PDB file of C-alpha atoms in Angstrom:
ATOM      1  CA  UNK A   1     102.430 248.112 176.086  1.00 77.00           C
ATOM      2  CA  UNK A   2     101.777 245.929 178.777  1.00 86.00           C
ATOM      3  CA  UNK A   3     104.142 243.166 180.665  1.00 93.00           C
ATOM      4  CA  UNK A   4     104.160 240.747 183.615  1.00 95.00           C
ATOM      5  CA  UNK A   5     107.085 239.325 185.016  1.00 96.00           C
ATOM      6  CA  UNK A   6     107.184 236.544 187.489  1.00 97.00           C
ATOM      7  CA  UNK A   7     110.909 236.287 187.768  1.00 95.00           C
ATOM      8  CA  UNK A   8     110.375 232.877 190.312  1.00 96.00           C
ATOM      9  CA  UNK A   9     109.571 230.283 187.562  1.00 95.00           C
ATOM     10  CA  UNK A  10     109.772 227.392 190.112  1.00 96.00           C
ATOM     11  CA  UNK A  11     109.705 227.299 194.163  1.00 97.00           C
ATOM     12  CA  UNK A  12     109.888 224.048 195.823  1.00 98.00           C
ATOM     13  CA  UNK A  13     109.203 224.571 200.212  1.00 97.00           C
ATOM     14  CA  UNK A  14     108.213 222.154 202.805  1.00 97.00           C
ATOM     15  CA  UNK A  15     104.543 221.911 204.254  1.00 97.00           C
ATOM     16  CA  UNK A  16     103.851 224.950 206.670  1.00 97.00           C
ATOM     17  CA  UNK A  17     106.202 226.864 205.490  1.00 97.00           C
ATOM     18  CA  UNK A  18     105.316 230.449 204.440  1.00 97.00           C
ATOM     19  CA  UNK A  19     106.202 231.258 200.538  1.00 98.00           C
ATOM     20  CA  UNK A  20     105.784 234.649 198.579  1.00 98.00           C
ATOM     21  CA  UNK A  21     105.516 234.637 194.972  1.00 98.00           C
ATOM     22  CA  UNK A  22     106.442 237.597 193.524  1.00 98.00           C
ATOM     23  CA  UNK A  23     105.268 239.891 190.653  1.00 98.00           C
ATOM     24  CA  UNK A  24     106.040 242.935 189.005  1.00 98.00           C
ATOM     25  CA  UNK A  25     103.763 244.426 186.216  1.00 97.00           C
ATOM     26  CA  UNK A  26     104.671 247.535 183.354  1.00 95.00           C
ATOM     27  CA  UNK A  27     102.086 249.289 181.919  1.00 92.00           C
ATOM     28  CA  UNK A  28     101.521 253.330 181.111  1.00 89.00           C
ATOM     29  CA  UNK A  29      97.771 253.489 182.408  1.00 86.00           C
ATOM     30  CA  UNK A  30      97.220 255.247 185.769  1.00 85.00           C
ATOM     31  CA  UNK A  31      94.257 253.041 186.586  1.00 85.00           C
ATOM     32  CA  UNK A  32      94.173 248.860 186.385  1.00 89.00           C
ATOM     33  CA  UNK A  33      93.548 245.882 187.557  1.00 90.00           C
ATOM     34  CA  UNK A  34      95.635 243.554 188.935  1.00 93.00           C
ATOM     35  CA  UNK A  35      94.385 239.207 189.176  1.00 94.00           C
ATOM     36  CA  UNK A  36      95.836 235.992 190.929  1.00 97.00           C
ATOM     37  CA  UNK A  37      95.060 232.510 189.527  1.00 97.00           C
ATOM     38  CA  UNK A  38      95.875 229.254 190.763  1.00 97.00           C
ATOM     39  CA  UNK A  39      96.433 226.480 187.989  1.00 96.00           C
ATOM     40  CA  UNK A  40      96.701 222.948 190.089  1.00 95.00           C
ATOM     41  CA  UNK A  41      97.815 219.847 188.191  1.00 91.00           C
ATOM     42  CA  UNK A  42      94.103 219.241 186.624  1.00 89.00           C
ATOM     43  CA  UNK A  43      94.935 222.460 184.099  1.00 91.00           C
ATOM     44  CA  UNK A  44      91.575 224.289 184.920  1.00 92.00           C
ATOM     45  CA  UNK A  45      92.685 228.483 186.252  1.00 94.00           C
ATOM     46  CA  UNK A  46      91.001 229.511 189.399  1.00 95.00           C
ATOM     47  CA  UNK A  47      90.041 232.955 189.957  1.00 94.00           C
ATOM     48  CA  UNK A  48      91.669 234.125 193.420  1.00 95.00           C
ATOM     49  CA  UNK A  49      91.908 238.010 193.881  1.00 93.00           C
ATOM     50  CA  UNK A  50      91.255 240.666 191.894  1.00 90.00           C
ATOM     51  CA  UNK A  51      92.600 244.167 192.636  1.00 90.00           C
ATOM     52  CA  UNK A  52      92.213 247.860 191.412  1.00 87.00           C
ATOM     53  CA  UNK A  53      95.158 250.186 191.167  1.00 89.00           C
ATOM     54  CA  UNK A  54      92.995 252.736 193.330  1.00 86.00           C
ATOM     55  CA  UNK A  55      92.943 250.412 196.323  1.00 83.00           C
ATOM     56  CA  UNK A  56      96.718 249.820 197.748  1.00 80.00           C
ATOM     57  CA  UNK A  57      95.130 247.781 200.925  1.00 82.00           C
ATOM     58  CA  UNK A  58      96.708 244.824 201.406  1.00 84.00           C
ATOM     59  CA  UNK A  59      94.208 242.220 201.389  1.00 85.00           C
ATOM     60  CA  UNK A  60      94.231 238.635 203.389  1.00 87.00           C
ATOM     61  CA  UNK A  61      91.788 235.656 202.742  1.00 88.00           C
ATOM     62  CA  UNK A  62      92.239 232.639 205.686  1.00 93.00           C
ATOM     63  CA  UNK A  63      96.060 231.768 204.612  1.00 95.00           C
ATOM     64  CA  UNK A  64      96.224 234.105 201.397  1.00 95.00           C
ATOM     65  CA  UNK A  65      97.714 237.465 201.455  1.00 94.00           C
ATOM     66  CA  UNK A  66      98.348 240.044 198.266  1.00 95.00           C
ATOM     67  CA  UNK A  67     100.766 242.631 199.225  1.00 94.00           C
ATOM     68  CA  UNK A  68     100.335 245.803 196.219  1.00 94.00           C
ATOM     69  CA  UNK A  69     102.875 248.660 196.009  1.00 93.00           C
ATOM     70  CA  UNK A  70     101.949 250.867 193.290  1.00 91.00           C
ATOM     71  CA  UNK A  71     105.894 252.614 193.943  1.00 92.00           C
ATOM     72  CA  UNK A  72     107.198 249.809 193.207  1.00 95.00           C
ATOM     73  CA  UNK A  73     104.746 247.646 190.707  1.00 95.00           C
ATOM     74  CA  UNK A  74     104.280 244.952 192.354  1.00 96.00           C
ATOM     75  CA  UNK A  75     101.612 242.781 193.268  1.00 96.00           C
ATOM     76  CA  UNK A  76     103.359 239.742 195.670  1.00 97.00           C
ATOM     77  CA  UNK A  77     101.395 236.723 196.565  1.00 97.00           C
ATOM     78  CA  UNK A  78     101.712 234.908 200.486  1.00 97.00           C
ATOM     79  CA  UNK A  79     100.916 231.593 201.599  1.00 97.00           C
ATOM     80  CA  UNK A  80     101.044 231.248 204.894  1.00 97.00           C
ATOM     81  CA  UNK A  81     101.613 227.649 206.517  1.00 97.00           C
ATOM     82  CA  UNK A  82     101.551 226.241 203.217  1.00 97.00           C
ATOM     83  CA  UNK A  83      99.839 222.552 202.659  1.00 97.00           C
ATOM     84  CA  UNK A  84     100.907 220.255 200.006  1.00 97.00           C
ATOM     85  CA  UNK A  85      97.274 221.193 198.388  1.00 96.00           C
ATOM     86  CA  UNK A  86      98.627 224.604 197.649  1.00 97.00           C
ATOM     87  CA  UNK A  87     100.797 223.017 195.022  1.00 97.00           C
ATOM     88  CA  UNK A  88     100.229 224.526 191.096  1.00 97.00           C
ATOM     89  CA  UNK A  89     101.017 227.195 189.194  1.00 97.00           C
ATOM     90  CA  UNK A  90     100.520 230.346 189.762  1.00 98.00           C
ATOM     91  CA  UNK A  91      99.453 233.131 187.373  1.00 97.00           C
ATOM     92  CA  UNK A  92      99.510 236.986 188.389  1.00 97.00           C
ATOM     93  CA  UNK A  93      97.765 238.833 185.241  1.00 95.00           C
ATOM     94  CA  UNK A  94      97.022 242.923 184.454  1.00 93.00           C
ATOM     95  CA  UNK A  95      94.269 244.293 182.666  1.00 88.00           C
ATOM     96  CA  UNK A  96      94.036 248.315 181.284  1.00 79.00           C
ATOM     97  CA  UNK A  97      90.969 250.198 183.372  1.00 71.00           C
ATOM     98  CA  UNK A  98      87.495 250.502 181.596  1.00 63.00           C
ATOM     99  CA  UNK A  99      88.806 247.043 179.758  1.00 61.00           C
ATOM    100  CA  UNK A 100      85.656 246.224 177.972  1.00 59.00           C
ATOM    101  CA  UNK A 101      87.025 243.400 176.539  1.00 65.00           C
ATOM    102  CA  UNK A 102      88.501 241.835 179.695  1.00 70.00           C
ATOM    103  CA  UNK A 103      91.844 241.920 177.956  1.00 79.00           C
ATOM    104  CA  UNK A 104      94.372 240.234 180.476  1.00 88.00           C
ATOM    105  CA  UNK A 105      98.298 239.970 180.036  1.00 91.00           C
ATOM    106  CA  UNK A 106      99.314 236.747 181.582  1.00 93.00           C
ATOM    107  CA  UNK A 107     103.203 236.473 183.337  1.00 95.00           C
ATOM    108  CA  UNK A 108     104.897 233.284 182.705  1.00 94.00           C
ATOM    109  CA  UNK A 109     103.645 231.437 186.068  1.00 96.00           C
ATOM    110  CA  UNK A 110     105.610 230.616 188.856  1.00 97.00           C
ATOM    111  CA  UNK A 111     105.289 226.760 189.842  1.00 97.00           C
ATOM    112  CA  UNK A 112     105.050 226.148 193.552  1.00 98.00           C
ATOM    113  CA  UNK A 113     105.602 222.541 195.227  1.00 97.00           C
ATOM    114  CA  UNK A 114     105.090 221.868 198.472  1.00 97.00           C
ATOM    115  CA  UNK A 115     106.594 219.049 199.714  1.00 97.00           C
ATOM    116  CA  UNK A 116     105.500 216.744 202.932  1.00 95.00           C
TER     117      UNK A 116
ATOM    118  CA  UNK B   1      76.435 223.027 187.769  1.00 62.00           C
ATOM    119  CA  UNK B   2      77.043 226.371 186.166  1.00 67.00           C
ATOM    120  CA  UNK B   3      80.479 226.227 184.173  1.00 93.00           C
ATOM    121  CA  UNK B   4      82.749 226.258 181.545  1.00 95.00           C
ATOM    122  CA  UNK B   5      83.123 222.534 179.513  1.00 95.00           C
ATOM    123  CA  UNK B   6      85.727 221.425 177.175  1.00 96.00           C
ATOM    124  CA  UNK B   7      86.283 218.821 174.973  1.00 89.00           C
ATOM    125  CA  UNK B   8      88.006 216.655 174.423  1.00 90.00           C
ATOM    126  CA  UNK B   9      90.021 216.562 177.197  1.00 92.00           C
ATOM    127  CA  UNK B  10      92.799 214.780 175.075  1.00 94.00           C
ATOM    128  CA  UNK B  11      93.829 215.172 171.178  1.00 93.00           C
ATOM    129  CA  UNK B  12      96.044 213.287 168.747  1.00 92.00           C
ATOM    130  CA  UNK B  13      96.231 214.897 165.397  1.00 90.00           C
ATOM    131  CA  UNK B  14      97.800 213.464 162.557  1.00 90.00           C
ATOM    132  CA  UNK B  15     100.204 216.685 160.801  1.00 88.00           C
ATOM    133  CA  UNK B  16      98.031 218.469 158.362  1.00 87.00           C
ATOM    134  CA  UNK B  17      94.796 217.699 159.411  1.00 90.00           C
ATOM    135  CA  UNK B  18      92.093 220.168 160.441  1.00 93.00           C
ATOM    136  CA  UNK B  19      91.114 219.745 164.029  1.00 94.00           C
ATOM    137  CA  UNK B  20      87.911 221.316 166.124  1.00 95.00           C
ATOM    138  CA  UNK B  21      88.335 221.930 169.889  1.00 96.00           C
ATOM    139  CA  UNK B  22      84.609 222.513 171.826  1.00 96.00           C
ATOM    140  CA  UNK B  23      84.298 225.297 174.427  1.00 97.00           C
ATOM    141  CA  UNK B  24      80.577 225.186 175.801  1.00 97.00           C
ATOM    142  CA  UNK B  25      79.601 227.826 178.811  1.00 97.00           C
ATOM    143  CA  UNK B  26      76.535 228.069 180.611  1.00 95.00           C
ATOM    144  CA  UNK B  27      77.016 231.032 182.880  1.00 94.00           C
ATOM    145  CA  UNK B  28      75.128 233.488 180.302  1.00 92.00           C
ATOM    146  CA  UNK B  29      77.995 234.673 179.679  1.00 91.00           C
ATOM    147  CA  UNK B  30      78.954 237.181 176.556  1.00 90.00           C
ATOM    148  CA  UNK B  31      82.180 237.291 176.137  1.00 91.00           C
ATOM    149  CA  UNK B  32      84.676 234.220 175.474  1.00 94.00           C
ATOM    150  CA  UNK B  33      88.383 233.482 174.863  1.00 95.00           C
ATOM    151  CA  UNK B  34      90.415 231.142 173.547  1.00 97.00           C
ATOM    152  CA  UNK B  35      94.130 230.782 175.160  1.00 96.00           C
ATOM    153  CA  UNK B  36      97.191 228.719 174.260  1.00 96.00           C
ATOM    154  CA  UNK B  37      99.628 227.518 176.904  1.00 95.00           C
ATOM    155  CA  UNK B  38     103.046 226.252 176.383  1.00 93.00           C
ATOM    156  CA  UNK B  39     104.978 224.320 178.894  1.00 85.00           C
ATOM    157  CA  UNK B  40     106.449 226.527 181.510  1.00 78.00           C
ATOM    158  CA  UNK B  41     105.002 229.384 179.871  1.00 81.00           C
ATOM    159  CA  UNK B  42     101.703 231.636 180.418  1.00 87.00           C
ATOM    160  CA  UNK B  43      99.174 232.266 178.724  1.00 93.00           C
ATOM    161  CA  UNK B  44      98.671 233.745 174.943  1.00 93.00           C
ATOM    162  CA  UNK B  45      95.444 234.551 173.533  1.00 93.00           C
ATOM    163  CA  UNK B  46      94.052 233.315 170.135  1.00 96.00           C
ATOM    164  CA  UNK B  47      90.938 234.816 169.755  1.00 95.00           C
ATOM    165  CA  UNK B  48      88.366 236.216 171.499  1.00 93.00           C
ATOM    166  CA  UNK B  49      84.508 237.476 171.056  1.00 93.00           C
ATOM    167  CA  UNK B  50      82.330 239.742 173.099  1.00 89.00           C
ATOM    168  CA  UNK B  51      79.257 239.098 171.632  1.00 90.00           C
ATOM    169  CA  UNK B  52      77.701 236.720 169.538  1.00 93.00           C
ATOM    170  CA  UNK B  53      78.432 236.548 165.636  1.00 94.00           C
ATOM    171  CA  UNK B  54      81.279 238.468 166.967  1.00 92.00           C
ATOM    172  CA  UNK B  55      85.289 238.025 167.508  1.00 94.00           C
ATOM    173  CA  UNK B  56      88.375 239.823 167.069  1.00 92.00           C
ATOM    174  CA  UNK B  57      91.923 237.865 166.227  1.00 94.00           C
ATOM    175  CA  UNK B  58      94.430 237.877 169.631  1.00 92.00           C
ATOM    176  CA  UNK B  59      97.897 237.622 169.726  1.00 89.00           C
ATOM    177  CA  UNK B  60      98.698 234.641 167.891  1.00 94.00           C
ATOM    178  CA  UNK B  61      95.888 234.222 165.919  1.00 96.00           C
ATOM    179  CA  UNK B  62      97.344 232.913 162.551  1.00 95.00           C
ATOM    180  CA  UNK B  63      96.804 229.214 161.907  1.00 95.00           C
ATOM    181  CA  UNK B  64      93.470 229.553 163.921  1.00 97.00           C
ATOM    182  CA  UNK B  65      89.440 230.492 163.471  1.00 97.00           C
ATOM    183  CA  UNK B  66      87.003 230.804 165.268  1.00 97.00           C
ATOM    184  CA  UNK B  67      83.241 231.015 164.800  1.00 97.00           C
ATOM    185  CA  UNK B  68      80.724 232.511 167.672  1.00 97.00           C
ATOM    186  CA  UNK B  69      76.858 231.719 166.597  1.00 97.00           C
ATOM    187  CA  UNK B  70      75.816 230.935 170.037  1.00 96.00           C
ATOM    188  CA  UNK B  71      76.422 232.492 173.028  1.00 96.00           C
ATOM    189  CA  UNK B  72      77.306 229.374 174.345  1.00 97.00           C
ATOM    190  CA  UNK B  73      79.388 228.021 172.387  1.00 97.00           C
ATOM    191  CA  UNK B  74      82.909 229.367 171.370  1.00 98.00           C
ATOM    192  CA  UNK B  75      84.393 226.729 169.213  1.00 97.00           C
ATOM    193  CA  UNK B  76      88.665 227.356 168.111  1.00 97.00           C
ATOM    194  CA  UNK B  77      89.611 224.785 165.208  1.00 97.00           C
ATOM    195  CA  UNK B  78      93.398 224.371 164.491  1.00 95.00           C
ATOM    196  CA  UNK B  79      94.084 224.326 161.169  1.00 93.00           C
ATOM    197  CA  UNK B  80      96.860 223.094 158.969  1.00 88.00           C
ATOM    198  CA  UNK B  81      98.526 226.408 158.338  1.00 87.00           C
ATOM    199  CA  UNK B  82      99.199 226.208 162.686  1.00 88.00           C
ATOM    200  CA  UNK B  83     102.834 225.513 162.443  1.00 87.00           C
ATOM    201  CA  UNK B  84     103.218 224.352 165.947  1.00 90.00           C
ATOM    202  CA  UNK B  85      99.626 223.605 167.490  1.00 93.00           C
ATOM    203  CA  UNK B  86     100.858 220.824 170.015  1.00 95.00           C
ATOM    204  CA  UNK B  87     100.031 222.977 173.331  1.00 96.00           C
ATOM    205  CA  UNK B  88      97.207 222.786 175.861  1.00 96.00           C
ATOM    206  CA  UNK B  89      94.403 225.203 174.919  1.00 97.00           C
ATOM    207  CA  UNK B  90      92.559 226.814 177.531  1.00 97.00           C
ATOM    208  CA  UNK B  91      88.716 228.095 177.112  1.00 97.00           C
ATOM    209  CA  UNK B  92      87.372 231.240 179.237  1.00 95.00           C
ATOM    210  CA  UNK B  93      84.347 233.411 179.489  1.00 94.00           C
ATOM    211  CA  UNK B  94      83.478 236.618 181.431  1.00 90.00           C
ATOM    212  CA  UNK B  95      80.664 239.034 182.076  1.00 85.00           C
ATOM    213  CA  UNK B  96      80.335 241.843 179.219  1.00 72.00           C
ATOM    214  CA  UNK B  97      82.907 244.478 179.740  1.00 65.00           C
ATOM    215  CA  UNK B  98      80.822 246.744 178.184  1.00 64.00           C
ATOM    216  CA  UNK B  99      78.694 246.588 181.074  1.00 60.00           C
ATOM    217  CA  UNK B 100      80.989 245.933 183.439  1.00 62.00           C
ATOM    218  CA  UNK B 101      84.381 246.255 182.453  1.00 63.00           C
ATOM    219  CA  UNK B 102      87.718 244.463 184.399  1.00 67.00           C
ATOM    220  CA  UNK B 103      85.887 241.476 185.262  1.00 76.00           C
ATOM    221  CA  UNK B 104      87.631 237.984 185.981  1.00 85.00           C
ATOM    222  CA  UNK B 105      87.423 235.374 183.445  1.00 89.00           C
ATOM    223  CA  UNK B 106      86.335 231.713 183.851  1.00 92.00           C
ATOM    224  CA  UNK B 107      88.314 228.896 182.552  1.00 95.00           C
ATOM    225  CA  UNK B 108      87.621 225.161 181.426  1.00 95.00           C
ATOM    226  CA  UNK B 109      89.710 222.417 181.777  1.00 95.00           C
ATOM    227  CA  UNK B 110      91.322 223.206 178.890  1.00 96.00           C
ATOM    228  CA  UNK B 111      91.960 220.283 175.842  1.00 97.00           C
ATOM    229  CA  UNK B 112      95.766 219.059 175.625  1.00 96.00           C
ATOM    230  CA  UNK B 113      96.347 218.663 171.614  1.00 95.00           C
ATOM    231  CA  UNK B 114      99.040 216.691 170.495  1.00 94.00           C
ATOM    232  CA  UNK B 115     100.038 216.209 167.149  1.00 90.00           C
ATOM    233  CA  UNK B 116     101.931 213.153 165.582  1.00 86.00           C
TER     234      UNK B 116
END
């Protein structure tokens, strides 16, 4: 079986500050993949990373960073300088390797507001 | 624009009524899904198909169906038997797994079903 926990179910920071969201995935294969998606307040999931268990890079994209520890199981999320436009939810999903169904297990989202 | 549509965007439903929610895609894709989301909670899959004429029951399937005759279109209808169906319900597609498995899934707007 499969799980994702995103123990953070809300964090509230002000603009520029940095923020981590934090998640922490169970599941018996050796190989996966790991996903970020953003869910602002128009409801529509946006695709932002998408990592294999093989690959334990970190990986940054202009003020995104995903930090992956395979010891530990966890796949955290960093915003650096955060802007008020940064504010939504924010899904961290896990998929079994050779998934030809695209199966992903969802955690519970961790709401992020950024305030002025 | 390539993308994902759904409609409506809003839904009042009186109790014990049938009701049809639209998921149209034109990325070519083949595979679709159909998600519920609960407030403050992730996501939960319904149904899902792969290929046309095709689709096999998710998590919470019961009080659902599904039909797949295009590969465009992916529609979910709610029916009576759904004892709770007031959620937001969020359409995705993705490229075959069977060709390429693990791939990221696109997602509508979603449709926001209430019912009275």
């Amino acid at each position: 079986a499969q799980k994702v926990t995103q123990a953070q179910t809300e964090i509230s920071v002000v603009e520029k500050e940095d923020v981590t969201l934090d998640c922490v995935y169970e599941t018996r294969d050796t190989t996966y993949y790991l996903f970020w998606y953003k869910q602002p307040p128009s409801g529509e999931l946006v695709f932002l990373i998408r990592r294999n268990s093989f690959d334990e890079q970190n990986e940054i994209s202009g003020r995104y960073s995903w930090n992956f520890q395979k010891s530990t199981s966890s796949f955290n999320f960093t915003i650096t300088a955060s802007q008020v436009v940064d504010s939504a939810v924010y899904f961290c999903a896990l998929s079994p390797h050779n998934n030809a169904g695209n199966m992903l297990t969802f955690g519970g989202g961790t709401r992020l507001m950024v305030k002025p | 624009d390539g993308g994902i549509t759904q409609s409506p965007k809003y839904l009042f439903r009186k109790e014990g009524q049938n009701v049809t929610l639209s998921c149209e895609q034109n990325l070519n894709h083949d595979a679709m899904y159909w998600y519920r989301q609960d407030p403050g909670q992730g996501l939960r899959l319904i149904y899902y198909s792969q290929i046309v004429n095709d689709f096999q029951k998710g998590d919470i399937a019961e009080g659902y169906s599904v039909s797949r005759e295009k590969k465009e279109s992916f529609p979910l209808t709610v029916t009576s038997a759904q004892k709770n169906p007031t959620a937001f319900y969020l359409c995705a597609s993705s490229i075959s797994g069977r060709a390429r498995p693990n791939n990221e899934q696109f997602f509508g707007p979603g449709t926001r079903l209430t019912v009275l």
